[in-house]
PDB file of C-alpha atoms and ligand atoms in Angstrom:
ATOM      1  CA  MET A  24      59.859  29.297  82.618  1.00  0.00           C
ATOM      2  CA  LEU A  25      59.167  26.888  80.332  1.00  0.00           C
ATOM      3  CA  THR A  26      60.618  23.352  80.742  1.00  0.00           C
ATOM      4  CA  LEU A  27      62.657  21.698  77.809  1.00  0.00           C
ATOM      5  CA  LYS A  28      59.493  19.225  76.909  1.00  0.00           C
ATOM      6  CA  GLN A  29      57.167  22.467  76.900  1.00  0.00           C
ATOM      7  CA  GLY A  30      59.519  24.123  74.425  1.00  0.00           C
ATOM      8  CA  LYS A  31      59.929  21.231  72.262  1.00  0.00           C
ATOM      9  CA  ARG A  32      55.966  20.520  72.091  1.00  0.00           C
ATOM     10  CA  ILE A  33      55.433  24.550  71.270  1.00  0.00           C
ATOM     11  CA  GLU A  34      58.272  24.231  68.144  1.00  0.00           C
ATOM     12  CA  MET A  35      56.363  21.025  66.894  1.00  0.00           C
ATOM     13  CA  GLY A  36      53.003  22.777  67.116  1.00  0.00           C
ATOM     14  CA  LYS A  37      54.678  25.844  65.148  1.00  0.00           C
ATOM     15  CA  LYS A  38      55.884  23.328  62.349  1.00  0.00           C
ATOM     16  CA  LEU A  39      52.544  21.712  62.174  1.00  0.00           C
ATOM     17  CA  SER A  40      50.647  24.960  61.755  1.00  0.00           C
ATOM     18  CA  ALA A  41      53.205  25.956  59.188  1.00  0.00           C
ATOM     19  CA  LEU A  42      52.407  22.597  57.241  1.00  0.00           C
ATOM     20  CA  LEU A  43      48.946  22.808  57.469  1.00  0.00           C
ATOM     21  CA  LEU A  44      48.961  26.593  56.379  1.00  0.00           C
ATOM     22  CA  ILE A  45      51.008  25.260  53.344  1.00  0.00           C
ATOM     23  CA  CYS A  46      48.507  22.810  52.256  1.00  0.00           C
ATOM     24  CA  VAL A  47      45.650  24.828  52.655  1.00  0.00           C
ATOM     25  CA  MET A  48      47.521  27.564  50.352  1.00  0.00           C
ATOM     26  CA  LEU A  49      48.222  24.645  47.788  1.00  0.00           C
ATOM     27  CA  ALA A  50      44.555  23.406  47.907  1.00  0.00           C
ATOM     28  CA  VAL A  51      43.301  27.150  47.336  1.00  0.00           C
ATOM     29  CA  PHE A  52      45.853  27.742  44.729  1.00  0.00           C
ATOM     30  CA  VAL A  53      44.817  24.368  43.050  1.00  0.00           C
ATOM     31  CA  CYS A  54      41.205  25.190  43.182  1.00  0.00           C
ATOM     32  CA  GLY A  55      42.149  28.507  41.680  1.00  0.00           C
ATOM     33  CA  CYS A  56      43.696  27.007  38.531  1.00  0.00           C
ATOM     34  CA  THR A  57      41.196  24.154  37.542  1.00  0.00           C
ATOM     35  CA  PRO A  58      37.686  25.008  37.299  1.00  0.00           C
ATOM     36  CA  LYS A  59      37.116  21.526  37.569  1.00  0.00           C
ATOM     37  CA  SER A  60      37.851  21.807  40.966  1.00  0.00           C
ATOM     38  CA  GLU A  61      35.049  23.683  42.131  1.00  0.00           C
ATOM     39  CA  GLY A  62      33.858  22.093  45.304  1.00  0.00           C
ATOM     40  CA  SER A  63      30.850  20.135  44.739  1.00  0.00           C
ATOM     41  CA  LYS A  64      29.005  22.722  42.339  1.00  0.00           C
ATOM     42  CA  GLU A  65      27.289  21.380  39.375  1.00  0.00           C
ATOM     43  CA  TYR A  66      26.420  23.606  36.645  1.00  0.00           C
ATOM     44  CA  THR A  67      23.896  23.404  33.806  1.00  0.00           C
ATOM     45  CA  GLY A  68      26.238  23.462  30.713  1.00  0.00           C
ATOM     46  CA  ILE A  69      24.224  26.025  28.082  1.00  0.00           C
ATOM     47  CA  ILE A  70      25.744  26.115  24.484  1.00  0.00           C
ATOM     48  CA  SER A  71      25.005  27.625  21.218  1.00  0.00           C
ATOM     49  CA  ALA A  72      26.463  28.269  17.945  1.00  0.00           C
ATOM     50  CA  MET A  73      26.094  31.905  17.483  1.00  0.00           C
ATOM     51  CA  ASP A  74      26.190  34.935  19.464  1.00  0.00           C
ATOM     52  CA  ASN A  75      22.640  36.059  19.040  1.00  0.00           C
ATOM     53  CA  GLU A  76      21.619  32.707  20.685  1.00  0.00           C
ATOM     54  CA  ILE A  77      22.802  33.639  23.899  1.00  0.00           C
ATOM     55  CA  ALA A  78      22.875  37.187  23.809  1.00  0.00           C
ATOM     56  CA  ILE A  79      19.747  37.410  26.238  1.00  0.00           C
ATOM     57  CA  LEU A  80      20.971  34.899  28.574  1.00  0.00           C
ATOM     58  CA  LEU A  81      24.088  36.687  29.221  1.00  0.00           C
ATOM     59  CA  LYS A  82      22.217  39.708  29.773  1.00  0.00           C
ATOM     60  CA  GLU A  83      20.078  38.184  32.336  1.00  0.00           C
ATOM     61  CA  ALA A  84      22.795  36.144  34.169  1.00  0.00           C
ATOM     62  CA  LYS A  85      24.919  37.026  36.785  1.00  0.00           C
ATOM     63  CA  ILE A  86      28.642  36.279  35.570  1.00  0.00           C
ATOM     64  CA  ASP A  87      31.305  36.164  37.934  1.00  0.00           C
ATOM     65  CA  ARG A  88      34.115  35.402  35.483  1.00  0.00           C
ATOM     66  CA  VAL A  89      34.496  34.317  31.839  1.00  0.00           C
ATOM     67  CA  ASP A  90      37.385  31.518  31.252  1.00  0.00           C
ATOM     68  CA  THR A  91      38.832  31.431  27.491  1.00  0.00           C
ATOM     69  CA  ILE A  92      39.435  27.885  26.263  1.00  0.00           C
ATOM     70  CA  ALA A  93      40.871  27.369  22.600  1.00  0.00           C
ATOM     71  CA  GLY A  94      39.682  30.618  21.673  1.00  0.00           C
ATOM     72  CA  VAL A  95      35.973  30.010  23.123  1.00  0.00           C
ATOM     73  CA  GLU A  96      34.292  31.969  26.063  1.00  0.00           C
ATOM     74  CA  TYR A  97      32.884  29.929  28.908  1.00  0.00           C
ATOM     75  CA  HIS A  98      30.759  32.043  30.991  1.00  0.00           C
ATOM     76  CA  VAL A  99      30.671  31.166  34.702  1.00  0.00           C
ATOM     77  CA  GLY A 100      27.596  32.410  36.800  1.00  0.00           C
ATOM     78  CA  ARG A 101      23.896  32.082  37.626  1.00  0.00           C
ATOM     79  CA  LEU A 102      20.659  32.540  35.549  1.00  0.00           C
ATOM     80  CA  ASN A 103      17.478  32.542  36.929  1.00  0.00           C
ATOM     81  CA  GLY A 104      19.258  31.271  40.312  1.00  0.00           C
ATOM     82  CA  GLN A 105      20.983  28.164  38.974  1.00  0.00           C
ATOM     83  CA  PRO A 106      24.747  27.696  38.640  1.00  0.00           C
ATOM     84  CA  VAL A 107      25.227  27.708  34.690  1.00  0.00           C
ATOM     85  CA  ILE A 108      28.210  27.754  32.151  1.00  0.00           C
ATOM     86  CA  ILE A 109      27.127  29.519  29.120  1.00  0.00           C
ATOM     87  CA  SER A 110      28.865  29.342  25.631  1.00  0.00           C
ATOM     88  CA  ARG A 111      28.924  30.201  22.201  1.00  0.00           C
ATOM     89  CA  ALA A 112      30.796  27.347  20.477  1.00  0.00           C
ATOM     90  CA  GLY A 113      30.645  28.342  16.787  1.00  0.00           C
ATOM     91  CA  ILE A 114      28.938  27.051  13.755  1.00  0.00           C
ATOM     92  CA  GLY A 115      28.636  23.606  12.516  1.00  0.00           C
ATOM     93  CA  LYS A 116      29.545  19.980  14.064  1.00  0.00           C
ATOM     94  CA  VAL A 117      33.704  20.119  14.310  1.00  0.00           C
ATOM     95  CA  ARG A 118      33.127  23.586  16.224  1.00  0.00           C
ATOM     96  CA  ALA A 119      30.053  22.119  18.551  1.00  0.00           C
ATOM     97  CA  ALA A 120      31.872  19.036  19.590  1.00  0.00           C
ATOM     98  CA  SER A 121      35.277  20.941  20.433  1.00  0.00           C
ATOM     99  CA  GLY A 122      33.053  23.384  22.530  1.00  0.00           C
ATOM    100  CA  ILE A 123      31.301  20.808  24.042  1.00  0.00           C
ATOM    101  CA  THR A 124      34.233  18.676  24.685  1.00  0.00           C
ATOM    102  CA  ALA A 125      36.122  21.499  26.610  1.00  0.00           C
ATOM    103  CA  MET A 126      33.098  22.246  28.654  1.00  0.00           C
ATOM    104  CA  LEU A 127      32.509  18.529  30.035  1.00  0.00           C
ATOM    105  CA  THR A 128      36.170  18.279  30.644  1.00  0.00           C
ATOM    106  CA  ARG A 129      37.038  21.555  32.328  1.00  0.00           C
ATOM    107  CA  TYR A 130      33.768  21.813  34.678  1.00  0.00           C
ATOM    108  CA  PRO A 131      31.352  19.789  36.773  1.00  0.00           C
ATOM    109  CA  ILE A 132      28.314  19.857  34.228  1.00  0.00           C
ATOM    110  CA  SER A 133      25.164  17.980  35.226  1.00  0.00           C
ATOM    111  CA  GLU A 134      23.107  18.366  32.221  1.00  0.00           C
ATOM    112  CA  VAL A 135      23.427  20.160  28.854  1.00  0.00           C
ATOM    113  CA  ILE A 136      21.082  22.393  26.967  1.00  0.00           C
ATOM    114  CA  PHE A 137      21.561  23.519  23.312  1.00  0.00           C
ATOM    115  CA  THR A 138      20.005  26.568  22.753  1.00  0.00           C
ATOM    116  CA  GLY A 139      19.117  28.209  19.196  1.00  0.00           C
ATOM    117  CA  ILE A 140      17.670  28.292  15.693  1.00  0.00           C
ATOM    118  CA  ALA A 141      16.719  26.123  13.097  1.00  0.00           C
ATOM    119  CA  GLY A 142      15.106  25.349   9.587  1.00  0.00           C
ATOM    120  CA  GLY A 143      11.701  24.391   9.821  1.00  0.00           C
ATOM    121  CA  VAL A 144      11.189  20.696   7.975  1.00  0.00           C
ATOM    122  CA  GLY A 145       7.876  19.645   9.212  1.00  0.00           C
ATOM    123  CA  ASP A 146       4.675  20.777   6.934  1.00  0.00           C
ATOM    124  CA  GLU A 147       2.912  21.359  10.334  1.00  0.00           C
ATOM    125  CA  THR A 148       5.722  24.062  11.933  1.00  0.00           C
ATOM    126  CA  GLN A 149       5.597  27.668  11.222  1.00  0.00           C
ATOM    127  CA  VAL A 150       8.446  30.079  11.157  1.00  0.00           C
ATOM    128  CA  LEU A 151       9.089  30.923  14.839  1.00  0.00           C
ATOM    129  CA  ASP A 152       7.533  27.706  16.228  1.00  0.00           C
ATOM    130  CA  GLU A 153       9.904  26.004  19.279  1.00  0.00           C
ATOM    131  CA  VAL A 154      11.292  22.508  18.417  1.00  0.00           C
ATOM    132  CA  ILE A 155      12.287  20.189  21.037  1.00  0.00           C
ATOM    133  CA  ALA A 156      14.478  17.611  19.871  1.00  0.00           C
ATOM    134  CA  THR A 157      13.663  14.185  21.289  1.00  0.00           C
ATOM    135  CA  ARG A 158      16.539  13.069  19.009  1.00  0.00           C
ATOM    136  CA  LEU A 159      19.119  13.852  16.753  1.00  0.00           C
ATOM    137  CA  VAL A 160      20.533  12.947  13.314  1.00  0.00           C
ATOM    138  CA  GLU A 161      23.908  13.302  11.416  1.00  0.00           C
ATOM    139  CA  HIS A 162      21.698  13.435   8.382  1.00  0.00           C
ATOM    140  CA  ASP A 163      25.233  14.139   6.224  1.00  0.00           C
ATOM    141  CA  TYR A 164      27.179  11.216   7.385  1.00  0.00           C
ATOM    142  CA  GLY A 165      27.655   8.746   5.071  1.00  0.00           C
ATOM    143  CA  ILE A 166      28.715   7.105   1.629  1.00  0.00           C
ATOM    144  CA  LEU A 167      28.586   9.238  -1.478  1.00  0.00           C
ATOM    145  CA  SER A 168      29.007   6.947  -4.472  1.00  0.00           C
ATOM    146  CA  ASN A 169      27.877   6.813  -8.341  1.00  0.00           C
ATOM    147  CA  ASP A 170      24.451   5.707  -6.959  1.00  0.00           C
ATOM    148  CA  GLY A 171      24.242   8.715  -4.809  1.00  0.00           C
ATOM    149  CA  PHE A 172      24.092   9.091  -1.207  1.00  0.00           C
ATOM    150  CA  GLU A 173      23.668   6.586   1.469  1.00  0.00           C
ATOM    151  CA  TRP A 174      23.211   7.693   5.035  1.00  0.00           C
ATOM    152  CA  ARG A 175      25.898   5.734   7.508  1.00  0.00           C
ATOM    153  CA  SER A 176      26.057   7.467  10.487  1.00  0.00           C
ATOM    154  CA  GLY A 177      27.259   6.008  13.695  1.00  0.00           C
ATOM    155  CA  ASP A 178      30.837   5.252  13.125  1.00  0.00           C
ATOM    156  CA  PRO A 179      30.517   2.062  11.367  1.00  0.00           C
ATOM    157  CA  GLY A 180      34.407   1.537  10.337  1.00  0.00           C
ATOM    158  CA  ASN A 181      34.826   1.326  14.268  1.00  0.00           C
ATOM    159  CA  GLY A 182      32.230  -1.248  14.694  1.00  0.00           C
ATOM    160  CA  GLY A 183      29.415   0.992  15.458  1.00  0.00           C
ATOM    161  CA  GLU A 184      25.898   0.721  13.696  1.00  0.00           C
ATOM    162  CA  GLU A 185      25.309   1.657  10.204  1.00  0.00           C
ATOM    163  CA  GLY A 186      22.754   4.158  10.779  1.00  0.00           C
ATOM    164  CA  ILE A 187      21.788   5.685  14.276  1.00  0.00           C
ATOM    165  CA  TYR A 188      19.748   8.668  16.125  1.00  0.00           C
ATOM    166  CA  TYR A 189      20.904  10.139  19.363  1.00  0.00           C
ATOM    167  CA  GLU A 190      18.403  10.239  22.224  1.00  0.00           C
ATOM    168  CA  CYS A 191      17.978  13.291  24.318  1.00  0.00           C
ATOM    169  CA  ASP A 192      17.156  12.866  28.256  1.00  0.00           C
ATOM    170  CA  PRO A 193      13.411  11.958  28.517  1.00  0.00           C
ATOM    171  CA  GLU A 194      13.101  14.546  31.946  1.00  0.00           C
ATOM    172  CA  LEU A 195      15.103  17.318  30.098  1.00  0.00           C
ATOM    173  CA  ILE A 196      12.711  17.089  27.151  1.00  0.00           C
ATOM    174  CA  LYS A 197       9.659  17.341  29.425  1.00  0.00           C
ATOM    175  CA  PHE A 198      11.102  20.093  31.321  1.00  0.00           C
ATOM    176  CA  ALA A 199      11.889  21.900  27.799  1.00  0.00           C
ATOM    177  CA  TYR A 200       8.573  21.147  26.551  1.00  0.00           C
ATOM    178  CA  ASP A 201       6.651  22.323  29.630  1.00  0.00           C
ATOM    179  CA  ALA A 202       8.841  25.351  29.496  1.00  0.00           C
ATOM    180  CA  ALA A 203       8.219  26.215  25.804  1.00  0.00           C
ATOM    181  CA  VAL A 204       4.068  25.844  26.138  1.00  0.00           C
ATOM    182  CA  GLU A 205       4.465  28.403  29.056  1.00  0.00           C
ATOM    183  CA  VAL A 206       6.543  30.564  26.749  1.00  0.00           C
ATOM    184  CA  VAL A 207       5.214  30.660  23.335  1.00  0.00           C
ATOM    185  CA  GLY A 208       1.831  28.424  23.821  1.00  0.00           C
ATOM    186  CA  GLU A 209       1.033  24.963  23.065  1.00  0.00           C
ATOM    187  CA  ASP A 210       0.198  25.455  19.281  1.00  0.00           C
ATOM    188  CA  HIS A 211       3.580  26.745  18.686  1.00  0.00           C
ATOM    189  CA  VAL A 212       5.655  23.702  20.510  1.00  0.00           C
ATOM    190  CA  PHE A 213       6.465  20.402  18.602  1.00  0.00           C
ATOM    191  CA  LYS A 214       8.692  17.658  19.635  1.00  0.00           C
ATOM    192  CA  GLY A 215      10.644  15.398  17.502  1.00  0.00           C
ATOM    193  CA  THR A 216      13.725  14.378  15.249  1.00  0.00           C
ATOM    194  CA  ILE A 217      16.059  17.142  14.764  1.00  0.00           C
ATOM    195  CA  ALA A 218      18.554  16.568  11.785  1.00  0.00           C
ATOM    196  CA  THR A 219      22.367  18.163  11.884  1.00  0.00           C
ATOM    197  CA  GLY A 220      24.610  18.515   9.093  1.00  0.00           C
ATOM    198  CA  ASP A 221      27.239  20.859   7.821  1.00  0.00           C
ATOM    199  CA  GLN A 222      25.164  22.987   5.434  1.00  0.00           C
ATOM    200  CA  PHE A 223      22.756  25.904   5.639  1.00  0.00           C
ATOM    201  CA  VAL A 224      19.746  24.002   4.118  1.00  0.00           C
ATOM    202  CA  ALA A 225      17.662  26.029   1.720  1.00  0.00           C
ATOM    203  CA  ASN A 226      16.383  23.742  -0.809  1.00  0.00           C
ATOM    204  CA  SER A 227      12.818  22.120  -0.792  1.00  0.00           C
ATOM    205  CA  GLU A 228      13.633  18.944  -2.067  1.00  0.00           C
ATOM    206  CA  TYR A 229      16.213  18.098   0.406  1.00  0.00           C
ATOM    207  CA  VAL A 230      13.648  19.391   2.815  1.00  0.00           C
ATOM    208  CA  GLU A 231      11.432  16.774   1.498  1.00  0.00           C
ATOM    209  CA  LYS A 232      14.028  13.990   1.956  1.00  0.00           C
ATOM    210  CA  LEU A 233      14.908  14.761   5.651  1.00  0.00           C
ATOM    211  CA  ARG A 234      11.278  14.513   6.594  1.00  0.00           C
ATOM    212  CA  LYS A 235      10.904  11.132   4.107  1.00  0.00           C
ATOM    213  CA  ASP A 236      14.311   9.702   5.724  1.00  0.00           C
ATOM    214  CA  HIS A 237      14.336  10.821   9.142  1.00  0.00           C
ATOM    215  CA  ASP A 238      10.762  12.063   9.765  1.00  0.00           C
ATOM    216  CA  ALA A 239      12.840  15.434  10.867  1.00  0.00           C
ATOM    217  CA  TYR A 240      11.068  18.752  12.292  1.00  0.00           C
ATOM    218  CA  ALA A 241      14.027  20.682  11.938  1.00  0.00           C
ATOM    219  CA  CYS A 242      17.343  21.127  10.388  1.00  0.00           C
ATOM    220  CA  GLU A 243      20.696  22.807  11.991  1.00  0.00           C
ATOM    221  CA  MET A 244      24.293  22.768  12.155  1.00  0.00           C
ATOM    222  CA  GLU A 245      25.360  21.443  15.546  1.00  0.00           C
ATOM    223  CA  GLY A 246      22.726  19.589  17.679  1.00  0.00           C
ATOM    224  CA  ALA A 247      24.084  16.025  16.799  1.00  0.00           C
ATOM    225  CA  ALA A 248      27.702  17.023  17.263  1.00  0.00           C
ATOM    226  CA  VAL A 249      27.028  17.882  20.932  1.00  0.00           C
ATOM    227  CA  ALA A 250      24.507  14.668  21.222  1.00  0.00           C
ATOM    228  CA  VAL A 251      27.413  12.358  20.501  1.00  0.00           C
ATOM    229  CA  VAL A 252      30.037  14.055  22.980  1.00  0.00           C
ATOM    230  CA  CYS A 253      27.079  14.004  25.410  1.00  0.00           C
ATOM    231  CA  ILE A 254      26.774  10.556  24.922  1.00  0.00           C
ATOM    232  CA  GLU A 255      30.372   9.832  25.374  1.00  0.00           C
ATOM    233  CA  TYR A 256      30.675  11.566  28.731  1.00  0.00           C
ATOM    234  CA  GLU A 257      27.449   9.809  29.798  1.00  0.00           C
ATOM    235  CA  THR A 258      26.073  13.670  30.543  1.00  0.00           C
ATOM    236  CA  PRO A 259      22.174  14.165  29.737  1.00  0.00           C
ATOM    237  CA  PHE A 260      21.575  16.798  27.023  1.00  0.00           C
ATOM    238  CA  VAL A 261      18.291  18.519  25.302  1.00  0.00           C
ATOM    239  CA  VAL A 262      18.407  20.497  22.203  1.00  0.00           C
ATOM    240  CA  LEU A 263      15.810  23.600  21.610  1.00  0.00           C
ATOM    241  CA  ARG A 264      15.363  25.134  18.377  1.00  0.00           C
ATOM    242  CA  ALA A 265      13.379  28.368  17.012  1.00  0.00           C
ATOM    243  CA  LEU A 266      12.590  28.198  13.479  1.00  0.00           C
ATOM    244  CA  SER A 267      13.849  30.925  11.911  1.00  0.00           C
ATOM    245  CA  ASP A 268      12.864  30.009   8.413  1.00  0.00           C
ATOM    246  CA  LYS A 269      11.706  26.714   6.398  1.00  0.00           C
ATOM    247  CA  ALA A 270      14.899  25.203   5.066  1.00  0.00           C
ATOM    248  CA  ASP A 271      13.544  26.606   1.497  1.00  0.00           C
ATOM    249  CA  GLY A 272      14.205  28.680  -1.365  1.00  0.00           C
ATOM    250  CA  LYS A 273      13.198  31.805   0.840  1.00  0.00           C
ATOM    251  CA  ALA A 274      15.387  30.337   3.794  1.00  0.00           C
ATOM    252  CA  ARG A 275      18.505  32.990   3.629  1.00  0.00           C
ATOM    253  CA  ASP A 276      15.759  36.225   3.827  1.00  0.00           C
ATOM    254  CA  SER A 277      13.993  34.676   6.464  1.00  0.00           C
ATOM    255  CA  TYR A 278      16.975  34.165   8.578  1.00  0.00           C
ATOM    256  CA  GLU A 279      18.061  37.043   8.288  1.00  0.00           C
ATOM    257  CA  ASN A 280      14.986  38.946   9.075  1.00  0.00           C
ATOM    258  CA  LEU A 281      13.848  36.501  11.878  1.00  0.00           C
ATOM    259  CA  GLY A 282      16.990  34.891  13.317  1.00  0.00           C
ATOM    260  CA  ASP A 283      17.482  36.839  16.442  1.00  0.00           C
ATOM    261  CA  ILE A 284      13.805  36.893  17.372  1.00  0.00           C
ATOM    262  CA  ALA A 285      13.772  33.297  16.959  1.00  0.00           C
ATOM    263  CA  ALA A 286      17.076  33.156  19.083  1.00  0.00           C
ATOM    264  CA  ASP A 287      15.455  35.085  21.779  1.00  0.00           C
ATOM    265  CA  ASN A 288      12.809  32.733  21.719  1.00  0.00           C
ATOM    266  CA  SER A 289      14.913  29.733  22.724  1.00  0.00           C
ATOM    267  CA  SER A 290      16.866  31.622  25.042  1.00  0.00           C
ATOM    268  CA  HIS A 291      13.396  32.732  27.135  1.00  0.00           C
ATOM    269  CA  ILE A 292      12.710  29.169  27.345  1.00  0.00           C
ATOM    270  CA  VAL A 293      15.977  27.989  28.587  1.00  0.00           C
ATOM    271  CA  ILE A 294      15.448  30.512  31.069  1.00  0.00           C
ATOM    272  CA  LYS A 295      11.987  29.458  31.988  1.00  0.00           C
ATOM    273  CA  MET A 296      13.274  25.384  32.054  1.00  0.00           C
ATOM    274  CA  LEU A 297      16.144  26.491  34.705  1.00  0.00           C
ATOM    275  CA  GLU A 298      13.409  26.748  37.272  1.00  0.00           C
ATOM    276  CA  TYR A 299      12.888  22.917  37.098  1.00  0.00           C
ATOM    277  CA  LEU A 300      16.473  22.398  37.248  1.00  0.00           C
ATOM    278  CA  LYS A 301      16.865  24.336  40.502  1.00  0.00           C
ATOM    279  CA  LYS A 302      19.511  22.956  42.658  1.00  0.00           C
TER     280      LYS A 302
HETATM  281  N1  ADE B 408      19.823  27.193  11.081  1.00  0.00           N
HETATM  282  C1  ADE B 408      18.856  27.988  11.043  1.00  0.00           C
HETATM  283  N2  ADE B 408      18.452  27.922   9.797  1.00  0.00           N
HETATM  284  C2  ADE B 408      18.962  26.740   9.268  1.00  0.00           C
HETATM  285  C3  ADE B 408      18.716  26.257   7.856  1.00  0.00           C
HETATM  286  N3  ADE B 408      18.074  26.220   7.151  1.00  0.00           N
HETATM  287  N4  ADE B 408      19.763  25.028   7.703  1.00  0.00           N
HETATM  288  C4  ADE B 408      20.764  25.134   8.918  1.00  0.00           C
HETATM  289  N5  ADE B 408      20.969  25.351   9.785  1.00  0.00           N
HETATM  290  C5  ADE B 408      19.915  26.506  10.072  1.00  0.00           C
END
């Protein structure tokens, strides 16, 4: 027979168990709804502008689920053994900035790799060579007056410097470079400045300017935007670009014919690079 005290203790125990169960259920619910609360798991964020730039990655990856945020898909899974979030954010600086901001604010990301294609600017580079960015620049940010264009990137109206370059993470540069050498061979890998602007460049004179003004090796449309956001969110980043064209009068044809091959080259380098980042 139970005494009154024992009965009360059992009653209290039941209440505590119920409370504990509610807490556990609440925690599970919150974790399920908010990607950011995925334990201490950290992902490598991989972002591109176009579908062909992540096609191989999605084929090789084991994707657990796809989240859609503001119309952009974020593929959550593992690639070459590494936890990854893979996303195609769209073409141009605005879409790139929006996509990377969503990624960095919704998921625990330890580093960001931008993968894709570019127009070659350096004299020494050939189509299908790989360029690893050491720094990025917004080549189209500035003042257009009657005297011409004056480069003034760096948000000067808000106290920023007048013309700045965004530096990639030195360790990620090294990993990307070593991986690229393994995949395409040393003669086809270059490190240097990548120039970003909201236009497809197909103009030899402008190529000359990008080389002269910024010592650029390649031009594309997203890298510096991703760089700005990664710097704001204190997340290390690097940009990898295979050259689909030489940004000259023949650029559009070359881009059409070689874009997919170039995109795959960068993707294979990303897969190799993940081996250096194994968690
Ligand atoms: N992406 C690939 N080729 C390009 C070019 N010529 N200009 C800008 N972005 C590019």
